[in-house]
Amino acid sequence: MNNCIIKGKISIFYCIALVKNIGYNEVEKWGEIMEKSAVRMIAQMIALKKIEVLLLKKYYEGNSPRFYLRDLNSGDLKEIKISGKYVEEQFVHYYFDDIEIDFCRIYQIVDAYGLSETLQYTKLVYDYDFLRQSYYDGNDLGNHYHKEHTSFKVWAPTALQMKVSIVKKDCTYTYEMQRINDGVFYAKIAGDFDNCKYVYLVRHHEGFYPALDPYAYSSSSNSLSSIIIDLDKVKIDLNRDSLPVLLNKTDAIIYEANVRDYTMYENSLSAYKGKFKGIYEEGLKTKYGNSAGLDYLVELGITHLQLMPIYDFATVDENNPEVLYNWGYDPAQYNVPEGSYSNDPNDGYSRVIECKEMISKLHSKGIRVVMDVVYNHMYDVNASAFERLVPGYYFRKNPDGTLSNGSWCGDDLNTDEYMVRKYILDMSKRWQQFYGVDGFRFDLMGIIDITTINQVYEMCSNYDNSFIIYGEGWNMPTNLPDEKKAMQDNHAKMLNISFFNDEFREVMKGGSSDFVLVNKGFITGNLYETEHAKNVVSGLNRYTRPDQSINYVECHDNATIFDKLYISNVEEGLSGILNRQKNLTIMTLLAQGIPFIHAGQEFYRTKGGIYNSYNTPDNINCINWDFRDIYKDDIDDIKKIIKLRKNNKCFRYATREEIEENILVENIDYKMLKYTLKQDSGEYKEFIIYINPSSFSFDYQEKEYSCIYGNINDNQIEPKTIVILAK
């Protein structure tokens, strides 16, 4: 914030350390940095009651026979006894034990020649005893507005000093905060600060640095400052009572969409393109009068809308969102909704109210909302409130002190640290209870630890027993032991968590990433996958329970089915490609497990051959609502299949025992599957589904069954078809 009043000289050493994120670990660079910055001494707490001082050898050869501890609050000066010393090539280390420090005070170390340096606490993030006594269990971090005053609490145990700087009517007011308990700074400021911007000013050495409030409810545009809002003004009925009962997770039918993609099409009649309001706008029609937008979702029959990231992300200019596009997997603030999706990103209330209204309206239509969360990395370590408030704590490190990079984004969150886990739990609680979301999809969940994921589920399911959590269970190369990773290989340690079943995807569809797109799967014509397909259809191929399997063949990542088939099945022509894709969507809906559909998959969405469209323009990513008209008949078939699944529990068995008792999948000559399902209630008592991706016809014997989907000619199952029989 340019108009903040910041006093004090900023240490060049600290600036370099912060920018390079060396975390005071890369000892071999210290001498060079100290020499260039004219810093001759570094003084730091390295453990409770233990101080380390470094003297540059070019300064008195690094020798000082005595050192003193000066209390800057009282002016007291006392000699401290050297307990250890060793000499490096460029500097000399001195150690001091049993030093009593009051962390509410600021100290200097003074050498025998009068050189002084502020005692820093940043290295204490590596001391277990210090962290243990600094953990904060309160639920009151952030700002708390009242008309007469606003209070602030922020956790920053290694900070020397903290201020809060508030902008009101273009004037900036800066207030000192007091260190209280458990590493928390506190201030209570008189006055009405409704909708005012603020930042914290944190001091770790000689200068103050602005930091956002990681617990604020709102923000100005482009994450420049936090905003104070009156929570009484954003109370909205979330319409949870309008949601149908969800007895089992396998009752869910998940539909993935992006707020911007879903509402941005140029021929769309939406008045709120790219906005939260566009998602819950009613009465939208396509060019030929078919339902679009919210009405289409209701008509389609899905149960859960999974929204790609709706928290504040970094690389879209919220004041000019049309300039750049991004999916949103570049988190800036987990605690506030994305400003580019609101009508006014600079008003503290707009993004909060519109996000809550969107969720409330979806609930009123019987649709639950799943939020895509990215608690594995952040867009910019050094710009994040985490690193500015508690340097070196929130991000996972490798043994050599560098940042762990399992996300391939440069910075993995250190989720198994107590206060990082607490933050994830606190934000999960906020998004569930304040905003009303009904589930979380965890991006790159394998970077997060098992304990954190299980605790999020326990907390959320205690509030709402229909809450669902699923994620990408890949084994990511983060600095965390494999046995602690929330990856699918550890599914038995997370029985309430579901995973994207990439085996289902690859077996049924074939290769998904760009270098294997030519590879076919069972439904797309590779009959060598027949036995594998038998296993994935049954829902028993990989996980302890069938409700741990998220069955999908398309999501926002990689090529759309249409673009993939245009490479792998191009010889079949357009009609053949469309038929294969429709069969893939049908089997996703009928297999045991939890079905997941990517928005537009049901009407052959294409991204023009772009396989990673995370930052490509709207014309690549947006939903083409003209396809809704062109492929209306195929959409009607998908709606029938969705209705069939919802009306018959045999497609939604939740336990292994139910499947083993009532489901039989048979391999017919390594060319076709016969999928038999039984149930004791529903529209029918028994189903037989023939899945024939081959070029061969097959006779069938079940004349007592009625054909409820597909065509049967001369008592034969035609090539490349799915036939559903019932009695």
XYZ file of C-alpha atoms in Angstrom:
727
model
C 0.000 0.000 0.000
C 1.745 3.161 -1.214
C 0.288 5.580 1.319
C 1.170 3.569 4.438
C 3.483 5.367 6.844
C 6.392 3.012 7.525
C 9.257 4.094 9.739
C 12.610 2.430 10.184
C 15.479 1.385 7.969
C 14.877 -1.812 6.004
C 17.684 -4.325 6.259
C 19.142 -5.137 2.865
C 20.075 -8.546 4.202
C 16.508 -9.277 5.183
C 15.152 -8.052 1.840
C 17.492 -10.352 -0.052
C 16.677 -13.231 2.248
C 12.959 -12.716 1.816
C 13.063 -12.374 -1.962
C 15.330 -15.366 -2.442
C 13.495 -17.266 0.294
C 16.764 -18.533 1.721
C 15.147 -18.805 5.138
C 18.498 -18.021 6.786
C 19.580 -21.583 5.956
C 22.036 -21.143 3.104
C 25.015 -20.381 5.296
C 27.484 -20.332 2.436
C 25.803 -17.198 1.016
C 25.730 -15.204 4.224
C 29.196 -13.721 4.017
C 28.660 -12.409 0.496
C 25.255 -10.977 1.383
C 26.549 -9.363 4.577
C 29.502 -7.829 2.765
C 27.411 -6.377 -0.057
C 24.803 -4.971 2.326
C 27.336 -3.545 4.821
C 25.796 -5.724 7.529
C 28.555 -6.901 9.866
C 26.500 -8.772 12.451
C 23.483 -11.078 12.457
C 21.784 -11.893 15.774
C 19.046 -14.471 16.010
C 17.231 -16.762 18.397
C 17.723 -20.321 17.154
C 15.894 -22.053 20.015
C 14.203 -21.138 23.243
C 16.883 -19.570 25.463
C 19.575 -19.957 22.762
C 21.050 -17.131 20.678
C 23.419 -17.274 17.699
C 25.483 -14.257 16.618
C 27.492 -14.077 13.387
C 30.311 -11.584 12.977
C 31.810 -10.964 9.556
C 35.531 -11.806 9.607
C 36.339 -8.582 7.753
C 35.112 -6.796 10.875
C 37.782 -7.089 13.616
C 38.540 -10.555 12.184
C 35.176 -11.591 13.580
C 36.441 -11.352 17.166
C 34.607 -9.862 20.123
C 35.532 -10.837 23.690
C 32.183 -9.770 25.117
C 28.553 -9.373 24.071
C 25.614 -7.599 25.697
C 21.852 -7.946 25.525
C 20.033 -4.606 25.384
C 16.300 -4.361 26.155
C 15.055 -1.596 23.858
C 11.844 -1.223 25.830
C 13.543 -0.476 29.145
C 17.053 0.450 28.020
C 18.599 -2.186 30.297
C 21.945 -3.592 29.159
C 23.512 -6.778 30.532
C 26.453 -8.924 29.538
C 25.684 -12.427 28.237
C 28.133 -15.295 28.511
C 29.559 -16.931 25.385
C 28.860 -20.686 25.563
C 30.258 -21.751 22.203
C 32.169 -20.496 19.197
C 33.372 -21.736 15.854
C 35.046 -20.139 12.857
C 33.928 -20.336 9.233
C 35.749 -19.056 6.167
C 33.890 -15.736 6.113
C 32.486 -15.277 9.611
C 32.574 -16.379 13.225
C 29.631 -17.951 15.072
C 28.985 -17.229 18.756
C 26.434 -19.083 20.867
C 24.715 -18.091 24.100
C 22.643 -20.495 26.228
C 20.041 -20.047 28.977
C 19.051 -16.571 27.814
C 15.644 -15.546 29.122
C 13.704 -13.631 26.478
C 10.359 -11.883 26.819
C 8.914 -12.056 23.303
C 6.764 -9.020 24.011
C 9.944 -6.933 24.057
C 12.553 -6.012 21.433
C 16.249 -6.618 22.043
C 19.611 -5.808 20.513
C 22.889 -7.670 20.704
C 25.850 -5.336 21.277
C 29.466 -6.429 20.793
C 32.579 -5.212 22.618
C 33.104 -2.386 20.099
C 29.588 -0.963 20.312
C 28.215 -2.553 17.130
C 24.561 -3.464 17.684
C 22.030 -5.539 15.795
C 18.378 -6.305 16.447
C 17.749 -9.808 17.768
C 15.575 -11.694 15.274
C 13.151 -14.537 16.006
C 12.556 -15.876 12.501
C 14.704 -18.995 12.951
C 12.480 -20.134 15.798
C 10.115 -21.672 13.236
C 12.554 -24.602 13.257
C 12.398 -25.021 17.054
C 9.726 -27.459 18.205
C 9.579 -26.166 21.788
C 8.987 -22.595 20.649
C 6.314 -23.626 18.163
C 4.570 -25.805 20.713
C 4.206 -22.905 23.134
C 3.112 -20.611 20.285
C 0.235 -22.692 18.912
C -3.038 -20.785 18.996
C -6.326 -22.670 19.281
C -8.682 -19.697 19.278
C -11.373 -19.139 16.660
C -11.064 -15.350 16.589
C -8.173 -14.585 14.238
C -8.848 -11.841 11.705
C -10.885 -8.669 12.056
C -14.130 -8.420 14.041
C -16.325 -5.474 13.158
C -18.625 -3.513 15.454
C -20.033 -0.119 14.622
C -18.140 1.455 17.529
C -14.872 -0.421 17.077
C -13.038 -3.152 15.164
C -10.653 -5.634 16.744
C -7.811 -7.436 14.992
C -5.904 -10.600 15.834
C -3.069 -12.067 13.792
C -0.762 -15.011 14.505
C 2.886 -14.091 13.945
C 5.000 -15.630 16.731
C 8.380 -14.731 15.214
C 7.525 -11.077 14.550
C 9.188 -8.341 16.583
C 6.423 -5.830 16.074
C 3.050 -5.525 14.351
C 0.886 -2.625 13.252
C -2.417 -2.393 11.446
C -2.826 0.271 8.786
C -6.408 1.233 7.894
C -7.579 3.395 5.000
C -10.746 5.377 5.687
C -11.987 8.078 3.327
C -8.608 8.213 1.568
C -6.726 8.770 4.823
C -4.392 6.180 6.300
C -4.324 5.498 10.026
C -1.660 3.244 11.510
C -2.038 1.647 14.948
C 0.351 -0.344 17.089
C -0.708 -3.899 17.948
C 0.110 -5.604 21.236
C 1.612 -9.053 21.524
C -0.643 -11.072 23.817
C -0.463 -14.865 24.062
C 0.463 -17.823 21.847
C 2.177 -15.697 19.222
C -0.868 -13.488 18.628
C -0.873 -9.714 18.128
C -4.030 -7.802 19.034
C -5.509 -4.334 18.580
C -8.920 -2.842 19.296
C -9.477 0.362 17.341
C -12.311 2.767 18.133
C -14.406 4.016 15.218
C -16.652 2.758 12.428
C -14.473 1.041 9.820
C -17.173 -0.647 7.762
C -15.909 -1.476 4.234
C -12.474 0.005 4.979
C -9.256 -1.400 3.571
C -6.400 -2.488 5.808
C -3.098 -4.347 5.897
C -0.866 -5.545 8.682
C 2.627 -4.071 8.900
C 4.948 -6.730 10.240
C 8.503 -6.260 11.457
C 10.955 -9.155 11.635
C 14.172 -7.141 11.562
C 14.598 -3.420 10.892
C 11.729 -2.710 8.500
C 7.970 -3.166 8.254
C 6.391 -5.178 5.460
C 2.710 -5.094 4.448
C 0.773 -8.338 4.777
C -2.819 -9.207 4.010
C -4.976 -10.717 6.727
C -5.263 -14.459 5.961
C -8.499 -14.527 7.983
C -10.230 -11.493 6.438
C -13.619 -12.089 4.846
C -13.065 -9.723 1.943
C -10.430 -8.002 -0.123
C -9.886 -5.128 -2.502
C -9.191 -5.903 -6.135
C -6.072 -7.862 -7.031
C -5.289 -8.769 -3.409
C -3.862 -5.347 -2.565
C -5.514 -5.062 0.834
C -7.969 -6.779 3.125
C -11.393 -5.229 3.758
C -13.441 -4.992 6.948
C -17.099 -5.965 6.530
C -20.091 -6.263 8.844
C -21.030 -9.955 8.787
C -24.594 -9.063 9.799
C -24.992 -7.436 6.377
C -24.168 -10.643 4.506
C -26.547 -13.009 6.272
C -28.307 -14.975 3.537
C -30.570 -18.002 3.795
C -28.476 -20.775 2.268
C -31.583 -22.885 1.535
C -30.088 -26.075 2.881
C -33.595 -27.324 3.660
C -34.331 -27.405 -0.080
C -31.689 -30.054 -0.727
C -32.884 -33.629 -1.267
C -31.690 -36.304 1.124
C -28.361 -37.865 0.158
C -28.188 -41.233 1.902
C -24.954 -42.426 0.309
C -22.108 -40.743 -1.520
C -22.844 -42.977 -4.508
C -26.143 -41.080 -4.847
C -24.100 -38.118 -6.087
C -23.805 -37.171 -9.759
C -21.071 -34.539 -9.988
C -20.883 -31.942 -12.764
C -17.673 -29.889 -13.037
C -17.910 -26.314 -14.300
C -15.979 -23.067 -14.237
C -17.882 -19.878 -13.360
C -16.378 -18.011 -16.293
C -16.567 -20.836 -18.838
C -20.190 -21.613 -18.058
C -21.432 -18.051 -18.495
C -19.111 -16.424 -21.029
C -20.311 -17.627 -24.459
C -20.800 -14.663 -26.767
C -24.210 -15.876 -27.982
C -25.380 -16.441 -24.408
C -28.208 -14.217 -23.255
C -26.672 -13.919 -19.800
C -26.434 -10.398 -18.447
C -23.651 -11.493 -16.101
C -20.970 -13.043 -18.261
C -18.115 -14.458 -16.221
C -19.806 -13.703 -12.903
C -21.254 -15.538 -9.913
C -24.591 -13.994 -10.866
C -24.383 -15.676 -14.264
C -24.405 -19.103 -12.613
C -27.694 -18.477 -10.798
C -29.451 -16.433 -13.471
C -32.786 -18.075 -14.289
C -34.776 -18.168 -17.516
C -31.853 -18.338 -19.927
C -32.549 -19.928 -23.312
C -30.438 -20.989 -26.250
C -30.942 -19.654 -29.753
C -33.627 -22.273 -30.383
C -35.371 -21.959 -27.047
C -33.772 -24.790 -25.097
C -32.823 -24.360 -21.452
C -29.400 -22.933 -20.646
C -27.474 -21.920 -17.553
C -29.012 -22.802 -14.211
C -32.233 -24.114 -15.754
C -30.217 -26.546 -17.858
C -28.459 -27.968 -14.793
C -31.795 -28.548 -13.103
C -33.231 -30.189 -16.211
C -30.157 -32.383 -16.686
C -30.656 -33.878 -13.233
C -27.197 -33.658 -11.679
C -26.962 -33.579 -7.876
C -23.667 -31.716 -7.297
C -22.115 -28.796 -9.159
C -18.351 -28.782 -8.670
C -17.048 -25.283 -9.248
C -13.434 -24.832 -10.233
C -11.634 -22.422 -7.862
C -13.836 -19.601 -6.590
C -11.455 -18.281 -3.910
C -9.218 -15.337 -4.782
C -6.614 -16.283 -7.384
C -3.692 -14.290 -8.681
C -3.303 -14.009 -12.446
C -6.588 -12.476 -13.587
C -6.760 -8.678 -13.285
C -9.962 -8.252 -11.302
C -10.473 -4.733 -12.667
C -9.983 -5.873 -16.268
C -10.846 -9.594 -16.279
C -11.297 -9.769 -20.036
C -7.558 -9.217 -20.589
C -6.298 -12.488 -19.071
C -7.861 -15.882 -18.426
C -6.981 -18.470 -15.793
C -8.699 -21.511 -14.318
C -7.740 -20.348 -10.832
C -5.216 -22.916 -9.622
C -2.933 -20.040 -8.594
C -4.177 -19.190 -5.104
C -3.643 -15.706 -3.706
C -6.133 -15.763 -0.806
C -7.968 -18.867 0.373
C -10.216 -16.820 2.628
C -12.150 -14.630 0.176
C -14.076 -15.235 -3.077
C -12.526 -14.330 -6.424
C -13.090 -10.674 -7.295
C -13.278 -11.049 -11.071
C -16.426 -13.136 -10.583
C -18.142 -10.279 -8.715
C -19.806 -7.177 -10.111
C -17.555 -4.858 -8.081
C -14.191 -6.267 -6.960
C -13.393 -3.112 -4.984
C -16.496 -3.249 -2.827
C -15.966 -5.464 0.195
C -19.511 -6.774 0.118
C -20.045 -7.574 -3.570
C -17.965 -10.742 -3.909
C -19.164 -12.148 -0.570
C -22.870 -11.564 -1.154
C -22.869 -12.736 -4.773
C -20.966 -15.920 -3.944
C -23.386 -16.737 -1.123
C -26.388 -15.918 -3.315
C -25.086 -18.278 -5.997
C -24.806 -21.167 -3.545
C -28.184 -20.343 -1.994
C -29.907 -20.334 -5.390
C -28.314 -23.637 -6.401
C -29.520 -25.135 -3.120
C -33.026 -23.846 -3.779
C -32.974 -25.850 -7.013
C -31.868 -29.017 -5.218
C -28.236 -28.823 -6.351
C -25.352 -29.170 -3.904
C -22.104 -27.267 -4.436
C -18.594 -28.734 -4.320
C -15.721 -26.275 -4.031
C -12.412 -26.986 -5.752
C -9.672 -26.169 -3.213
C -5.936 -25.873 -3.818
C -4.303 -26.331 -0.419
C -1.152 -27.744 -1.986
C 0.641 -24.576 -3.119
C 0.271 -20.815 -3.539
C 0.985 -18.630 -6.533
C 3.699 -16.486 -4.934
C 5.434 -17.494 -1.714
C 6.994 -14.126 -0.993
C 3.844 -12.120 -1.680
C 1.712 -14.390 0.464
C 0.500 -13.306 3.884
C 1.848 -16.595 5.221
C 5.480 -15.918 4.341
C 5.335 -12.276 5.349
C 3.785 -12.987 8.728
C 5.784 -16.111 9.661
C 8.714 -16.545 7.244
C 9.787 -20.135 6.713
C 6.856 -21.765 8.497
C 3.950 -22.342 6.126
C 5.824 -23.866 3.187
C 7.411 -27.309 3.161
C 11.178 -27.516 2.837
C 13.591 -30.093 1.487
C 16.471 -31.278 3.708
C 18.777 -28.736 2.026
C 16.457 -25.861 2.946
C 15.007 -25.297 -0.519
C 11.270 -25.258 -1.057
C 9.616 -28.599 -1.725
C 8.168 -28.624 -5.229
C 5.856 -31.627 -5.465
C 3.197 -29.480 -7.113
C 5.638 -28.332 -9.838
C 4.575 -24.832 -8.891
C 7.579 -24.157 -6.678
C 6.080 -24.174 -3.198
C 4.216 -26.919 -1.330
C 2.159 -25.964 1.703
C 3.487 -27.604 4.862
C 0.114 -29.072 5.792
C 1.376 -31.332 8.551
C 2.451 -28.315 10.626
C -0.063 -27.563 13.368
C -0.984 -23.978 12.423
C -1.080 -24.759 8.695
C -3.490 -27.598 9.406
C -5.506 -25.312 11.677
C -5.732 -22.765 8.869
C -7.033 -25.355 6.401
C -9.575 -26.521 8.979
C -10.648 -22.953 9.743
C -11.120 -22.094 6.076
C -12.933 -25.380 5.427
C -15.302 -24.483 8.244
C -15.836 -21.017 6.786
C -16.599 -22.250 3.286
C -18.956 -24.911 4.614
C -20.801 -23.041 7.337
C -20.631 -19.404 6.197
C -20.835 -19.884 2.418
C -22.728 -23.178 2.399
C -20.611 -25.471 0.231
C -21.484 -29.166 0.437
C -18.179 -30.765 -0.484
C -14.530 -30.199 -1.344
C -12.532 -31.393 -4.310
C -8.853 -31.331 -3.282
C -6.429 -30.453 -6.050
C -3.227 -32.564 -5.948
C -4.393 -34.120 -2.700
C -1.311 -36.336 -2.554
C 0.738 -33.326 -1.424
C -1.456 -32.968 1.670
C -1.034 -35.232 4.674
C -3.594 -37.890 5.629
C -4.263 -36.454 9.090
C -5.298 -33.083 7.689
C -7.658 -34.591 5.114
C -9.282 -36.898 7.660
C -9.715 -34.049 10.133
C -11.373 -31.859 7.504
C -13.804 -34.665 6.726
C -14.533 -35.346 10.392
C -15.272 -31.688 11.083
C -17.409 -31.162 7.985
C -19.358 -34.418 8.276
C -20.182 -33.661 11.914
C -21.883 -30.505 10.655
C -23.484 -32.192 7.613
C -23.352 -35.969 7.265
C -23.897 -35.738 3.492
C -20.694 -33.717 3.021
C -18.329 -35.258 0.465
C -14.586 -34.942 0.007
C -12.631 -36.257 -2.958
C -9.463 -35.360 -4.754
C -6.548 -36.157 -6.999
C -4.792 -39.001 -5.227
C -1.611 -39.036 -7.267
C 1.690 -39.724 -5.501
C 3.340 -36.316 -5.786
C 7.099 -35.819 -5.219
C 6.705 -33.588 -2.177
C 8.967 -33.845 0.875
C 6.552 -35.965 2.881
C 6.889 -39.702 3.568
C 4.668 -41.784 1.285
C 2.861 -43.330 4.238
C 1.651 -39.846 5.253
C 0.461 -38.666 1.836
C -3.263 -38.399 1.116
C -2.802 -40.394 -2.089
C -4.956 -43.182 -3.440
C -2.426 -45.869 -2.519
C -3.304 -44.984 1.091
C -7.063 -45.215 0.532
C -7.454 -47.702 3.382
C -6.323 -44.960 5.785
C -8.994 -42.582 4.440
C -12.161 -44.643 4.111
C -14.398 -41.573 3.913
C -12.394 -39.913 1.154
C -12.957 -40.514 -2.571
C -10.377 -40.403 -5.346
C -10.371 -39.666 -9.050
C -10.122 -43.134 -10.563
C -7.582 -42.671 -13.336
C -7.688 -46.413 -14.011
C -11.374 -46.116 -14.929
C -10.506 -43.212 -17.238
C -7.610 -44.926 -18.998
C -9.267 -48.349 -19.314
C -12.561 -47.020 -20.660
C -11.361 -44.095 -22.781
C -7.666 -44.614 -23.440
C -4.775 -42.178 -23.207
C -5.593 -38.722 -21.875
C -2.329 -36.773 -21.873
C -1.068 -35.325 -25.121
C 1.644 -37.910 -25.830
C -0.721 -40.920 -25.547
C -3.908 -39.518 -27.071
C -3.708 -42.056 -29.879
C -4.183 -44.911 -27.401
C -7.703 -46.346 -27.272
C -9.614 -47.735 -24.325
C -12.314 -50.395 -24.117
C -15.258 -48.170 -25.058
C -13.247 -46.518 -27.821
C -12.363 -49.839 -29.447
C -9.417 -51.482 -27.672
C -10.746 -54.970 -26.921
C -7.534 -55.905 -25.098
C -8.947 -53.853 -22.230
C -12.090 -56.006 -21.924
C -11.043 -57.772 -18.730
C -9.822 -54.533 -17.176
C -13.106 -52.878 -18.115
C -14.985 -55.665 -16.358
C -13.160 -54.787 -13.147
C -13.616 -51.021 -13.283
C -17.335 -51.245 -14.106
C -17.886 -53.316 -10.962
C -16.396 -50.603 -8.748
C -14.138 -53.098 -6.991
C -10.938 -52.609 -8.938
C -8.918 -50.369 -6.691
C -10.411 -49.112 -3.465
C -11.698 -50.506 -0.204
C -15.197 -49.194 -0.862
C -17.028 -48.357 -4.116
C -17.867 -44.868 -2.855
C -14.146 -44.084 -2.867
C -14.115 -44.229 -6.681
C -14.817 -41.051 -8.660
C -15.519 -42.461 -12.127
C -14.662 -40.022 -14.892
C -13.478 -39.926 -18.477
C -13.132 -36.157 -18.840
C -12.327 -33.221 -16.570
C -10.840 -29.755 -17.009
C -7.329 -31.229 -17.334
C -6.024 -32.706 -20.603
C -7.933 -33.106 -23.858
C -11.703 -33.231 -23.968
C -13.086 -36.579 -25.086
C -14.018 -35.148 -28.468
C -10.536 -33.722 -29.070
C -8.939 -37.003 -27.957
C -11.210 -39.133 -30.174
C -10.519 -36.854 -33.097
C -6.982 -38.275 -32.863
C -7.495 -41.856 -31.678
C -10.687 -42.631 -33.630
C -10.486 -40.267 -36.559
C -11.006 -43.182 -39.000
C -14.580 -43.602 -37.697
C -15.687 -40.165 -38.841
C -17.756 -37.645 -36.915
C -20.756 -39.902 -36.299
C -18.512 -42.673 -34.990
C -16.672 -40.292 -32.673
C -19.929 -38.901 -31.277
C -21.254 -42.412 -30.694
C -18.105 -43.446 -28.820
C -18.236 -40.325 -26.652
C -21.898 -40.802 -25.806
C -21.208 -44.406 -24.781
C -18.357 -43.231 -22.546
C -20.654 -40.800 -20.753
C -23.353 -43.459 -20.359
C -20.950 -45.962 -18.813
C -19.586 -43.317 -16.461
C -23.145 -42.881 -15.208
C -23.951 -46.597 -14.949
C -20.746 -48.024 -13.447
C -20.510 -48.632 -9.705
C -18.972 -45.687 -7.857
C -19.564 -41.933 -8.058
C -20.019 -40.519 -11.581
C -18.290 -37.287 -12.558
C -19.085 -35.347 -15.749
C -17.196 -32.367 -17.146
C -19.431 -29.491 -18.253
C -20.246 -29.874 -21.939
C -19.052 -33.469 -22.110
C -22.644 -34.523 -22.769
C -22.790 -32.352 -25.898
C -19.303 -32.979 -27.238
C -17.351 -30.031 -25.877
C -14.176 -29.193 -27.755
C -11.291 -26.902 -26.898
C -9.986 -26.893 -30.430
C -7.206 -29.370 -29.701
C -5.808 -27.368 -26.765
C -4.966 -29.940 -24.099
C -3.982 -27.612 -21.238
C -6.226 -24.585 -21.529
C -5.581 -23.124 -18.067
C -4.677 -19.686 -19.453
C -6.057 -19.714 -22.993
C -8.753 -17.222 -24.065
C -12.476 -17.464 -23.441
C -13.195 -18.607 -26.987
C -11.269 -21.824 -26.212
C -12.623 -22.459 -22.719
C -16.200 -21.222 -22.747
C -19.212 -23.501 -23.090
C -20.642 -23.301 -26.614
C -24.372 -23.200 -25.930
C -25.124 -23.673 -29.639
C -24.117 -27.314 -29.102
C -27.008 -27.548 -26.643
C -29.319 -27.102 -29.630
C -27.353 -29.190 -32.108
C -27.138 -32.250 -29.861
C -30.453 -31.949 -28.051
C -31.421 -35.582 -28.758
C -28.165 -36.922 -27.328
C -28.594 -34.731 -24.249
C -32.086 -36.146 -23.817
C -30.579 -39.644 -23.812
C -28.094 -38.636 -21.103
C -30.939 -37.172 -19.059
C -32.744 -40.516 -19.294
C -29.640 -42.363 -18.095
C -29.244 -39.943 -15.165
C -32.877 -40.495 -14.240
C -32.393 -44.265 -14.518
C -29.449 -44.118 -12.114
C -31.318 -41.950 -9.622
C -34.424 -44.150 -9.657
C -32.633 -47.486 -9.208
C -30.301 -48.146 -6.313
C -28.569 -51.043 -8.088
C -26.493 -48.435 -9.962
C -25.552 -46.790 -6.661
C -24.482 -49.558 -4.302
C -22.368 -48.120 -1.493
C -20.667 -51.236 -0.132
C -18.517 -54.011 -1.498
C -20.920 -56.563 0.010
C -23.901 -55.185 -1.940
C -21.950 -55.301 -5.186
C -20.666 -58.820 -4.643
C -24.200 -60.001 -3.893
C -26.103 -58.177 -6.653
C -23.700 -57.375 -9.499
C -22.154 -59.637 -12.127
C -19.952 -58.385 -14.965
C -19.051 -60.973 -17.609
C -16.452 -60.884 -20.352
C -18.064 -62.124 -23.588
C -15.370 -63.450 -25.928
C -13.094 -60.501 -25.120
C -15.319 -58.358 -27.294
C -18.237 -57.324 -25.115
C -19.337 -57.009 -21.484
C -22.565 -58.283 -19.994
C -23.387 -56.236 -16.883
C -26.162 -57.747 -14.737
C -27.670 -55.838 -11.807
C -30.290 -56.903 -9.265
C -32.222 -54.962 -6.640
C -35.114 -55.518 -4.284
C -36.904 -52.239 -5.085
C -37.014 -49.582 -7.788
C -38.452 -49.312 -11.285
C -37.271 -52.820 -12.156
C -35.912 -55.798 -10.254
C -33.165 -56.702 -12.701
C -31.124 -55.128 -15.488
C -28.833 -56.561 -18.128
C -26.595 -54.090 -19.924
C -24.678 -55.173 -23.002
C -21.626 -53.028 -23.702
C -20.378 -53.824 -27.177
C -17.549 -51.573 -28.430
C -16.495 -54.112 -31.055
C -17.339 -54.358 -34.742
C -19.237 -57.617 -34.148
C -22.919 -58.367 -33.588
C -24.041 -60.720 -30.815
C -27.200 -62.707 -30.249
C -28.924 -62.292 -26.924
C -31.221 -64.758 -25.174
C -33.071 -62.642 -22.601
C -36.393 -62.411 -24.443
C -38.330 -61.878 -21.203
C -36.579 -58.532 -20.700
C -37.742 -55.219 -22.142
C -35.294 -53.034 -24.032
C -35.325 -49.609 -22.350
C -32.302 -48.114 -24.116
C -30.538 -48.885 -27.385
C -31.605 -50.688 -30.524
C -32.026 -54.429 -31.003
C -32.398 -55.726 -34.523
C -33.189 -59.385 -35.182
C -32.406 -60.288 -31.555
C -28.877 -59.005 -31.918
C -26.672 -56.552 -30.055
C -25.365 -54.260 -32.768
C -21.692 -53.212 -33.025
C -20.464 -50.196 -31.046
C -23.628 -49.944 -28.992
C -24.915 -50.095 -25.453
C -28.206 -51.879 -24.856
C -30.097 -51.789 -21.552
C -32.609 -54.545 -20.832
C -34.858 -54.614 -17.773
C -37.550 -56.717 -16.133
